[in-house]
Tab-separated table of C-alpha atoms and ligand atoms in Angstrom:
chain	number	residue	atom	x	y	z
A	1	UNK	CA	-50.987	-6.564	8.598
A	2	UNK	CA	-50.627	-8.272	5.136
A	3	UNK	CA	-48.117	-11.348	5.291
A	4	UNK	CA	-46.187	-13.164	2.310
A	5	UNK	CA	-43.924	-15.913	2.099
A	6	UNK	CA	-40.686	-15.353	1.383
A	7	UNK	CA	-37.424	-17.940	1.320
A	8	UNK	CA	-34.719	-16.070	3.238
A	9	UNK	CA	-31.386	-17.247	4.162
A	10	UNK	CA	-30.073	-17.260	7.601
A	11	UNK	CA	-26.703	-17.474	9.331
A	12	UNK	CA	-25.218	-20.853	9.859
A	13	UNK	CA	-21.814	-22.522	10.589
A	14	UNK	CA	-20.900	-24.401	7.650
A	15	UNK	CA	-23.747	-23.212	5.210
A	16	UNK	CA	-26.877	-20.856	5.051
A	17	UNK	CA	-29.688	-21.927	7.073
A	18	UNK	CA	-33.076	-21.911	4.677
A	19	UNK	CA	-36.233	-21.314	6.008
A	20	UNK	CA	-39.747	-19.917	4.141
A	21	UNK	CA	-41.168	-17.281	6.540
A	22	UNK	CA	-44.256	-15.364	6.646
A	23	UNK	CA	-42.852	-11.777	6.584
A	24	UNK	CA	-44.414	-8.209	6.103
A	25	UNK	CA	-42.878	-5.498	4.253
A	26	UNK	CA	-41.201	-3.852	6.871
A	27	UNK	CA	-39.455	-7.081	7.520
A	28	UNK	CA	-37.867	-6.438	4.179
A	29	UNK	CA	-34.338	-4.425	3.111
A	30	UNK	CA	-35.548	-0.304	2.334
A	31	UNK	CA	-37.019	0.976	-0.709
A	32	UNK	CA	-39.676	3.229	-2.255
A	33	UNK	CA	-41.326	0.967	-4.724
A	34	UNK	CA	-43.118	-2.188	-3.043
A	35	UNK	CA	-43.640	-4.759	-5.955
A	36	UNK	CA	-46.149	-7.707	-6.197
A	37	UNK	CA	-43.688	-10.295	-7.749
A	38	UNK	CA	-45.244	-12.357	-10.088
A	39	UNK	CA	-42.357	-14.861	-10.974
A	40	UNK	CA	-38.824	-14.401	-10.207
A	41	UNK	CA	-35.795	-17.211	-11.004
A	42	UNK	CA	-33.167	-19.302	-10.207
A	43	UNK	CA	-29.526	-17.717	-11.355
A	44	UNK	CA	-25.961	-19.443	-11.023
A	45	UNK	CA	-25.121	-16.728	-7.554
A	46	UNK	CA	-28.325	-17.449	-6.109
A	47	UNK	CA	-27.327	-20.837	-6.082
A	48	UNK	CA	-23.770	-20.358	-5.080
A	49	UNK	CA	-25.496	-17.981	-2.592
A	50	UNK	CA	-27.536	-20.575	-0.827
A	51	UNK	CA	-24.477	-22.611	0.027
A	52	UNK	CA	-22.771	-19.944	1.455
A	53	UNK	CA	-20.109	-20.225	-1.646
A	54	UNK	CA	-18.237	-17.376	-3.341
A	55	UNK	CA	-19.121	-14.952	-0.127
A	56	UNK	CA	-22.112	-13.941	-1.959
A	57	UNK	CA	-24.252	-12.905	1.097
A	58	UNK	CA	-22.493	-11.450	3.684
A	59	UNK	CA	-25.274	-9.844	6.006
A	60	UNK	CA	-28.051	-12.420	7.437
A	61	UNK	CA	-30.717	-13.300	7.276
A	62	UNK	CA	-31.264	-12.641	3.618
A	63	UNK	CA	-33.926	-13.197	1.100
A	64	UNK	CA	-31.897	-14.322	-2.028
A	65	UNK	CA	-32.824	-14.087	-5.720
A	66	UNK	CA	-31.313	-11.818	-8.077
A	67	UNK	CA	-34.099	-11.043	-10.391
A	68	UNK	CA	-37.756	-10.728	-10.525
A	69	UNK	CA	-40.761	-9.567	-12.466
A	70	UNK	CA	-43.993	-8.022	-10.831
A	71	UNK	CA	-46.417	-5.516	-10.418
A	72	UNK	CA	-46.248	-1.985	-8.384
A	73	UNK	CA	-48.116	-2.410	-5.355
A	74	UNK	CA	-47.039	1.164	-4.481
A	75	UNK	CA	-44.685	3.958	-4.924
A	76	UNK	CA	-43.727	6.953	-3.699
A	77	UNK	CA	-41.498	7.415	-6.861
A	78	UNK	CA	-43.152	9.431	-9.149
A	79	UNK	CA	-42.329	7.257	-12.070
A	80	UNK	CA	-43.889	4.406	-11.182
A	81	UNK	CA	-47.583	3.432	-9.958
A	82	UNK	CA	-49.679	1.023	-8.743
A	83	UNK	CA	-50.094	-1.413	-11.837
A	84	UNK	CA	-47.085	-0.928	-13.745
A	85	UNK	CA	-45.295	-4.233	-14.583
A	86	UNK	CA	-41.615	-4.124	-13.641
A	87	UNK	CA	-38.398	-6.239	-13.901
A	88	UNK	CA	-35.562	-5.551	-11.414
A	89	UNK	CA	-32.105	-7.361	-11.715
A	90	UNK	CA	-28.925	-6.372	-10.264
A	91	UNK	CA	-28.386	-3.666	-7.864
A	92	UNK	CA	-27.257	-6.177	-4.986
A	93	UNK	CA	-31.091	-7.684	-4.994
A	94	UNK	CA	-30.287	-11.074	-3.657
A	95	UNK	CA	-26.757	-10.353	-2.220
A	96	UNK	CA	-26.669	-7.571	-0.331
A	97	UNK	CA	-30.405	-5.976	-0.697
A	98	UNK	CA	-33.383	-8.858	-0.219
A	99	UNK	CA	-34.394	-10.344	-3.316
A	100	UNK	CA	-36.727	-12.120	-5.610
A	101	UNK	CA	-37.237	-15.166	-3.601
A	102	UNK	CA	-40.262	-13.419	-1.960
A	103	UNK	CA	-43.745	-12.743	-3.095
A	104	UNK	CA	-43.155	-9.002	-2.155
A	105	UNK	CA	-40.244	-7.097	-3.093
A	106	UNK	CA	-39.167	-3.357	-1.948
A	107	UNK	CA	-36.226	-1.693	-4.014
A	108	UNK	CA	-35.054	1.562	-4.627
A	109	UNK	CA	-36.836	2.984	-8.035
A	110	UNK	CA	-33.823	3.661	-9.232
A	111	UNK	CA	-33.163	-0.061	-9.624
A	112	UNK	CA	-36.836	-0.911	-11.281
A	113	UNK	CA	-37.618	-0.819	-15.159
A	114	UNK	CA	-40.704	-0.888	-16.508
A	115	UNK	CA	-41.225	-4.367	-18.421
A	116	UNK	CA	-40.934	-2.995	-22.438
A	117	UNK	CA	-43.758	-3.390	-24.605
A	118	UNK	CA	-43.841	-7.101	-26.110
A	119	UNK	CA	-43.290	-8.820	-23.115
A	120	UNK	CA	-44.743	-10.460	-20.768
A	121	UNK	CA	-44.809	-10.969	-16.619
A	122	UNK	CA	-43.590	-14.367	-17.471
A	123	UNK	CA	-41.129	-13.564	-20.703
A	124	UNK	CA	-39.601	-10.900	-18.492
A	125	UNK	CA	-38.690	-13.807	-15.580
A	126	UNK	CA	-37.802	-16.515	-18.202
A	127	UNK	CA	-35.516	-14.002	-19.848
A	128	UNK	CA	-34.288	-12.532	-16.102
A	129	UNK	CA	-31.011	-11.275	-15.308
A	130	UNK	CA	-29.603	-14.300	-17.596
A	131	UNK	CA	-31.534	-13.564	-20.260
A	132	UNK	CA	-29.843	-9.632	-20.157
A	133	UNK	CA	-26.309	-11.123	-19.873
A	134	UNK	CA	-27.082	-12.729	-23.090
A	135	UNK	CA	-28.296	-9.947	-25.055
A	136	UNK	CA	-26.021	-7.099	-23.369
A	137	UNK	CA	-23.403	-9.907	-24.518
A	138	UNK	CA	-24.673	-9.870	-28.339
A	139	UNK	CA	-25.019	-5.928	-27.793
A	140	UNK	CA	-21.414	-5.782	-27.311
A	141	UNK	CA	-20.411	-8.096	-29.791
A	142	UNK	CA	-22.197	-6.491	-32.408
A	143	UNK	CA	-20.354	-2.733	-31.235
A	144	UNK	CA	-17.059	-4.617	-32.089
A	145	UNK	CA	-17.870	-5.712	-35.169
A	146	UNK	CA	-19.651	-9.239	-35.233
A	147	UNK	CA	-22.196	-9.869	-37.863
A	148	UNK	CA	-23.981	-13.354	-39.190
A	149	UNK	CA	-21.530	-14.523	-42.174
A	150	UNK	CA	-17.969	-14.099	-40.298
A	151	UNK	CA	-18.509	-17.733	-39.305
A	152	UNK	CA	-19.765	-19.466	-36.143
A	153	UNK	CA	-20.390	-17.997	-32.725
A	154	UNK	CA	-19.457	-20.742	-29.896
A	155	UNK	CA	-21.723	-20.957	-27.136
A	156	UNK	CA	-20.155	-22.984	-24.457
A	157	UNK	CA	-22.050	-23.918	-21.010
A	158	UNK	CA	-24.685	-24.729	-23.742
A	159	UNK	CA	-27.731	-26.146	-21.750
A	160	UNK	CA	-27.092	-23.043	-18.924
A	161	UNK	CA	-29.755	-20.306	-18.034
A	162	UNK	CA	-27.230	-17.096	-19.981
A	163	UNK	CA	-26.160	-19.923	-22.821
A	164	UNK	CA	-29.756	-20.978	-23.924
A	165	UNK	CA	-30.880	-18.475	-24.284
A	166	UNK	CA	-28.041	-16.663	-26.356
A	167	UNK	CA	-28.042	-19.608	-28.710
A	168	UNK	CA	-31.812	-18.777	-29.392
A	169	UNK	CA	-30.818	-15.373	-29.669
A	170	UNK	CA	-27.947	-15.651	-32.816
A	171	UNK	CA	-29.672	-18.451	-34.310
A	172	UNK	CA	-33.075	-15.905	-35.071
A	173	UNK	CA	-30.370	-13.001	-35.882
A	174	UNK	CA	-28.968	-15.029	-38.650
A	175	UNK	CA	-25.716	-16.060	-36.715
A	176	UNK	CA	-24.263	-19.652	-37.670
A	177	UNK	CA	-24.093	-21.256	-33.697
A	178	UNK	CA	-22.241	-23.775	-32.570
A	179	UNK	CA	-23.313	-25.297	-29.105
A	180	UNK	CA	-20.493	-26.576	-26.564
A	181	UNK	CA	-22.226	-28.910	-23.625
A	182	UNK	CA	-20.731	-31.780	-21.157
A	183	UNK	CA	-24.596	-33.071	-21.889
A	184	UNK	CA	-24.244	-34.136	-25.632
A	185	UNK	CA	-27.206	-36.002	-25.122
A	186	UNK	CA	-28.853	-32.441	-25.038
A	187	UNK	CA	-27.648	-32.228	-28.461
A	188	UNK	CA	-31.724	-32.445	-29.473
A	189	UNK	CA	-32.285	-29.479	-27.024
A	190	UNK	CA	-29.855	-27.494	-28.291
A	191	UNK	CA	-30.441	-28.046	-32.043
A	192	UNK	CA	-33.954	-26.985	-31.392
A	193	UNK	CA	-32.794	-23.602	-30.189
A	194	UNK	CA	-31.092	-23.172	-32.922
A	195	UNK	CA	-27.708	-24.281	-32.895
A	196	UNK	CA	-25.914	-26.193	-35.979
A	197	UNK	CA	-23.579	-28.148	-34.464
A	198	UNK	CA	-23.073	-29.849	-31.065
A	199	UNK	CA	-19.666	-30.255	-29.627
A	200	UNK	CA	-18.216	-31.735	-26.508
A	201	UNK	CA	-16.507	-29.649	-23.927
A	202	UNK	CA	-12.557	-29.544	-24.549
A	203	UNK	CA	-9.707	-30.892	-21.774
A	204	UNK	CA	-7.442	-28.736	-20.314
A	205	UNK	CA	-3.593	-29.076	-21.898
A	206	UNK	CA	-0.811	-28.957	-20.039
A	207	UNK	CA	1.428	-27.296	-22.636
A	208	UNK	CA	-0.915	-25.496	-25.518
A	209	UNK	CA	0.079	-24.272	-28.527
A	210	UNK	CA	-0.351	-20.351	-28.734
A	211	UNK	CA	-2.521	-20.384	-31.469
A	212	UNK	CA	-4.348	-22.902	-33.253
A	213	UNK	CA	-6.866	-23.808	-35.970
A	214	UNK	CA	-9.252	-20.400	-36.300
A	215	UNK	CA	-12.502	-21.812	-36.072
A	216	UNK	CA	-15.089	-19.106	-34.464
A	217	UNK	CA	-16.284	-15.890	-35.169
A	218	UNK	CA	-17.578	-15.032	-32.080
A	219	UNK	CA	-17.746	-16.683	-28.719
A	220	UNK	CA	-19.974	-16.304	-25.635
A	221	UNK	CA	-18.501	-17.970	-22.649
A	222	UNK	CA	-20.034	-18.685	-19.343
A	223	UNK	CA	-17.419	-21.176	-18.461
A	224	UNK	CA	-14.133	-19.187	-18.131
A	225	UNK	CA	-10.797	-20.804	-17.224
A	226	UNK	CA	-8.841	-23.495	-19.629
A	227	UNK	CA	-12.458	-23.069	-21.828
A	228	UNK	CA	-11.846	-19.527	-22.076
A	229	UNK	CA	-7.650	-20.045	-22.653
A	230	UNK	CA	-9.069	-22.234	-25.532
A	231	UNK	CA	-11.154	-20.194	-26.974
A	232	UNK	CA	-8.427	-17.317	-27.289
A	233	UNK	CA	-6.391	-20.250	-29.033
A	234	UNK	CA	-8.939	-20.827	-31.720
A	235	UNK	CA	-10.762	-17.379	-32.583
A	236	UNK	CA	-10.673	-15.947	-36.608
A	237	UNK	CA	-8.887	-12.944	-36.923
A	238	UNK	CA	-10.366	-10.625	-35.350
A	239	UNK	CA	-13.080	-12.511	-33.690
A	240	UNK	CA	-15.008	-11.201	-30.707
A	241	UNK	CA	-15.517	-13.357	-26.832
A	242	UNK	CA	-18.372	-12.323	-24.722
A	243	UNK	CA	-16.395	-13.527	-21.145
A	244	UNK	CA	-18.759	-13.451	-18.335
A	245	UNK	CA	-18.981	-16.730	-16.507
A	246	UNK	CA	-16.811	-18.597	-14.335
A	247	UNK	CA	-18.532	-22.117	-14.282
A	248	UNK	CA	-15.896	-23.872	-15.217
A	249	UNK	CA	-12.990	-21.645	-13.139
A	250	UNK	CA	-12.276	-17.983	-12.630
A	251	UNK	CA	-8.371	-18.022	-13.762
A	252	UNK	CA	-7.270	-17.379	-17.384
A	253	UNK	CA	-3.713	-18.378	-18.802
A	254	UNK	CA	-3.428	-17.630	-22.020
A	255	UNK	CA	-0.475	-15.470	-24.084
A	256	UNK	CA	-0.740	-12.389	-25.774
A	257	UNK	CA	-0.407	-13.318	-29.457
A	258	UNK	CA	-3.807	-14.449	-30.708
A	259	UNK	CA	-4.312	-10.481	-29.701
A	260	UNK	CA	-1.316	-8.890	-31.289
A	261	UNK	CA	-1.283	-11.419	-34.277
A	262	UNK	CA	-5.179	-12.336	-34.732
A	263	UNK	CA	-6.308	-9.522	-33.187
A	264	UNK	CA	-8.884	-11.263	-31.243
A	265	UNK	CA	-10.910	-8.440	-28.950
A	266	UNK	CA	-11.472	-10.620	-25.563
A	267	UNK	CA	-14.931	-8.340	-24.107
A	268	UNK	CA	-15.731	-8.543	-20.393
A	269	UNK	CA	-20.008	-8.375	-19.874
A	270	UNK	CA	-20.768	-7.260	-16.241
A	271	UNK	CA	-24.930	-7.716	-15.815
A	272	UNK	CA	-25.261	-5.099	-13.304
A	273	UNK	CA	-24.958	-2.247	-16.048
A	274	UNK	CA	-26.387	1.172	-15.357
A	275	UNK	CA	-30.066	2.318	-16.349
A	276	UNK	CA	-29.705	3.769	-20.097
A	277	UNK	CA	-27.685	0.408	-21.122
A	278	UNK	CA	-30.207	-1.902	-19.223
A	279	UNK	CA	-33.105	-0.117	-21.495
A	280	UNK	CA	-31.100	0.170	-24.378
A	281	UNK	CA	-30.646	-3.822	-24.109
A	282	UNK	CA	-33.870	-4.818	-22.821
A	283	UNK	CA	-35.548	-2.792	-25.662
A	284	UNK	CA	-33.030	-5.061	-28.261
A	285	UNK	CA	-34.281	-7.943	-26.418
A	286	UNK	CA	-38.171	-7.322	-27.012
A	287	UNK	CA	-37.518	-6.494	-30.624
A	288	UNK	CA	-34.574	-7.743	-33.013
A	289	UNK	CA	-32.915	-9.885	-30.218
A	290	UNK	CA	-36.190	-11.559	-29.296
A	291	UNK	CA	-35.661	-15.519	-28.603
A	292	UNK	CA	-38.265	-17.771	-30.251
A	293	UNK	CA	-38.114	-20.491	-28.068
A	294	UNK	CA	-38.501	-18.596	-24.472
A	295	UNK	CA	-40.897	-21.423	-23.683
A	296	UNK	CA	-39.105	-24.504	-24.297
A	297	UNK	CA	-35.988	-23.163	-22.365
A	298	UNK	CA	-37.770	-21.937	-19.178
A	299	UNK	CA	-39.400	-24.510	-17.132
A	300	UNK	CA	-41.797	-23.398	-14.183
A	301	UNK	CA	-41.480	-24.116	-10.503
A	302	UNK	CA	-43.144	-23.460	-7.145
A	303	UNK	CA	-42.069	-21.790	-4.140
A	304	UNK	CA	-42.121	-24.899	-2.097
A	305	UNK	CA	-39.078	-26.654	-5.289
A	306	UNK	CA	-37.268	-23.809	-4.916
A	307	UNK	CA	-34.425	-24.953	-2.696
A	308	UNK	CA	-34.197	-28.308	-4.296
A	309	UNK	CA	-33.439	-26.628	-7.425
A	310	UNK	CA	-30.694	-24.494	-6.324
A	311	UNK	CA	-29.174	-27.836	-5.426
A	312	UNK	CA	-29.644	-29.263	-8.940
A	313	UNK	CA	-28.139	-26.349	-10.210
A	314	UNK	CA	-24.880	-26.170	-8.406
A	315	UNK	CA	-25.031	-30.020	-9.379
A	316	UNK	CA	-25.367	-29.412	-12.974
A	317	UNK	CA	-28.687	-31.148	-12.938
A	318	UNK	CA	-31.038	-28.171	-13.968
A	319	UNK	CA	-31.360	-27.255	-17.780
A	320	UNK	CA	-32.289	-23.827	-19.651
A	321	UNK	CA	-34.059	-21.278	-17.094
A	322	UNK	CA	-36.266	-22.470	-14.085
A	323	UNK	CA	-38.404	-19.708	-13.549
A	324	UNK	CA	-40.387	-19.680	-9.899
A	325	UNK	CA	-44.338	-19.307	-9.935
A	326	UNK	CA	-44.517	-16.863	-7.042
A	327	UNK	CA	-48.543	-17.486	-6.924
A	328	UNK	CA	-48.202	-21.451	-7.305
B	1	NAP	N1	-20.827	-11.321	-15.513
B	1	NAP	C1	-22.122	-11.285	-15.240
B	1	NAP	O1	-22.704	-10.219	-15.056
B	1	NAP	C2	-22.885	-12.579	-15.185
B	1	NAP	C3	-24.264	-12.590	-15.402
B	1	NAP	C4	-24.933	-13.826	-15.434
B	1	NAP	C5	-24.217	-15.000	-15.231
B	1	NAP	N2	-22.886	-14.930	-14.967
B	1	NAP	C6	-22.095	-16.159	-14.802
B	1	NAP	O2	-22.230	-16.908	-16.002
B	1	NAP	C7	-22.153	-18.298	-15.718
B	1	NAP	C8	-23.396	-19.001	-16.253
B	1	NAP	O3	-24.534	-18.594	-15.506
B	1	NAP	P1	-25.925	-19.379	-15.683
B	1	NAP	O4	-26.894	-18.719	-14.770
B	1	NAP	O5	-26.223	-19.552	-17.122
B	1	NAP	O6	-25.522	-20.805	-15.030
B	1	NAP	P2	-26.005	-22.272	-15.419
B	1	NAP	O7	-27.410	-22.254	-15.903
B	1	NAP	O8	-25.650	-23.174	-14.283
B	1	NAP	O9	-25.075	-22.636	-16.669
B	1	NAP	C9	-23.710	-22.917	-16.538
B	1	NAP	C10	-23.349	-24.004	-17.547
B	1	NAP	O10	-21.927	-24.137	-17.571
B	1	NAP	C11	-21.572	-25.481	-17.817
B	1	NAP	N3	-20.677	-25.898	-16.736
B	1	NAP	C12	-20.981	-26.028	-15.416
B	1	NAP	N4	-19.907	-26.435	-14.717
B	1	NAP	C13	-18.896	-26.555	-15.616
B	1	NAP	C14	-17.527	-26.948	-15.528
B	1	NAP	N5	-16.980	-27.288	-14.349
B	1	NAP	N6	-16.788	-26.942	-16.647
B	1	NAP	C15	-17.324	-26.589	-17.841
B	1	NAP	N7	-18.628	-26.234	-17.993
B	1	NAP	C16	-19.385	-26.206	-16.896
B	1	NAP	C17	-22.873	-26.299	-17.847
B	1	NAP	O11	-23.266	-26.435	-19.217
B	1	NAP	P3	-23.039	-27.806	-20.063
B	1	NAP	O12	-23.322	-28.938	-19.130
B	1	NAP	O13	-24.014	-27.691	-21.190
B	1	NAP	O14	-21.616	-27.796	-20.510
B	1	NAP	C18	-23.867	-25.390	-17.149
B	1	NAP	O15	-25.175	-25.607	-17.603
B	1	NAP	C19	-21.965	-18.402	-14.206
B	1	NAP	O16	-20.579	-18.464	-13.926
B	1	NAP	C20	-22.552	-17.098	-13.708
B	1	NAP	O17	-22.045	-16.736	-12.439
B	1	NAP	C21	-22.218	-13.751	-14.943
């Protein structure tokens, strides 16, 4: 029988055990569409998931990954076949479903989406499921009202996988982006994606004003606690946050008046949307979202670096997207 390698997670007392195996497909969780995957990537869970953190993964062993980007092998779904190029994100791939960190993949079809016309194998990895929280993030910012003039967007978490990529995103939409990093010494990186100004990250206060200078237009957060309190502090009236990240802590104390005196609209972006917004998105993200720089953020690893990286990750060592070379 035909064997792959696959990097699956295992039981163990204090942390995950990680081990490459040689598998076959009925070694892997069910599902009517086998997929060749081409490249798949390193996310923020699946490295919180290979340390066991957050309670990620709670059935063993597991193969983790929450994104990938192949070919049909086969299907017995009648909308796919052999051939077609798909992305799959979400769904529990990686947490509770085996993921992308495998050179063959079976999911449900329900969970796979044909790869829209204009990109790539590769683009569709690079871009992944961080690449969709950035976009479904401008989606919804753009329902409420945001539009290039108002002022600048914020990125903050500015050299991460969802932030890169956003700030490549406004900047070729016309938006006015400013970049917020602890790496100012990626202020070169960042300015090439697009962004106008470079600012440090800001210190938690013990006593905050309610409301303070309004600086930003829009904000796209992937770091969350006192970050996030801040931003509510310092958004134009009526500005618009993307929230979806917790990098920097999951709790949020803030007051209600920039919202009932600015009237600041605070929007919450969970990834794991349903079909018809994933398509609606991904089709944005081909077309009028599409990043220029997709190849200066991603950098390209083996198999055999993939646990190393999910180390630098967690250790704030990785910039951009690291997409994994299945075949390499
Ligand atoms: N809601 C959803 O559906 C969804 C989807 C995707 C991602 N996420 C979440 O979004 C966040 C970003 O994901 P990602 O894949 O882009 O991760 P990532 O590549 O690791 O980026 C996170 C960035 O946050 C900054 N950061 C890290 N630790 C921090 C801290 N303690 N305080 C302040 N800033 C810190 C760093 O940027 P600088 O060094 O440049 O400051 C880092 O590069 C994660 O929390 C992830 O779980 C949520």
């Amino acid at each position: 029988m035909h064997t792959f390698k696959a990097f699956r997670l295992l039981a163990g007392d204090s942390a995950p055990i990680r081990q490459f195996a040689e598998l076959s497909v009925d070694d892997l969780s069910p599902g009517n569409v086998v997929i060749d995957v081409a490249f798949s990537s390193i996310n923020y869970k699946d490295a919180l998931a290979s340390k066991g953190l957050n309670a990620i993964i709670r059935a063993w062993p597991r193969i983790g990954g929450i994104d990938l980007a192949g070919t049909v092998r086969e299907s017995a779904d009648p909308r796919f076949r052999a051939g077609d190029e798909v992305v799959v994100h979400g769904f529990g791939i990686g947490v509770d479903h085996d993921g992308g960190h495998s050179q063959v993949a079976r999911v449900p079809g329900d969970w796979v989406m044909r790869i829209p016309d204009g990109l790539s194998l590769f683009d569709a990895a690079a871009l992944g499921a961080a690449g969709y929280t950035a976009g479904l993030s401008l989606h919804l910012m753009e329902l409420n009202g945001l539009a290039p003039g108002q002022g600048p967007v914020l990125v903050d978490g500015a050299t991460g996988g969802v932030a890169s990529v956003a700030i490549d995103m406004l900047a070729r939409r016309g938006y006015q982006v400013t970049a917020m990093s602890g790496k100012i010494a990626e202020a070169p990186y960042l300015e090439s994606l697009g962004a106008s100004e470079v600012i440090g990250r800001v210190a938690p206060e013990d006593k905050p004003k309610p409301l303070e200078k309004a600086r930003w237009a829009g904000a796209v957060d992937s770091v969350g606690g006192a970050t996030l309190a801040w931003l509510t502090r310092t958004m134009q009236p009526g500005g618009v946050i993307a929230a979806f990240g917790n990098a920097g802590g999951a709790e949020l104390a803030t007051t209600v008046l920039p919202f009932i005196l600015r009237g600041i609209r605070l929007l919450g972006v969970n990834a794991n949307s349903p079909m018809p917004l994933r398509e609606e998105v991904w089709n944005k993200i081909a077309s009028e979202y599409r990043p220029a720089r997709l190849a200066e953020i991603a950098g390209v690893i083996g198999m055999n670096e993939l646990p190393e990286h999910l180390d630098r990750m967690l250790e704030g060592r990785l910039r951009g997207r690291t997409v994994i070379d299945m075949r390499r």
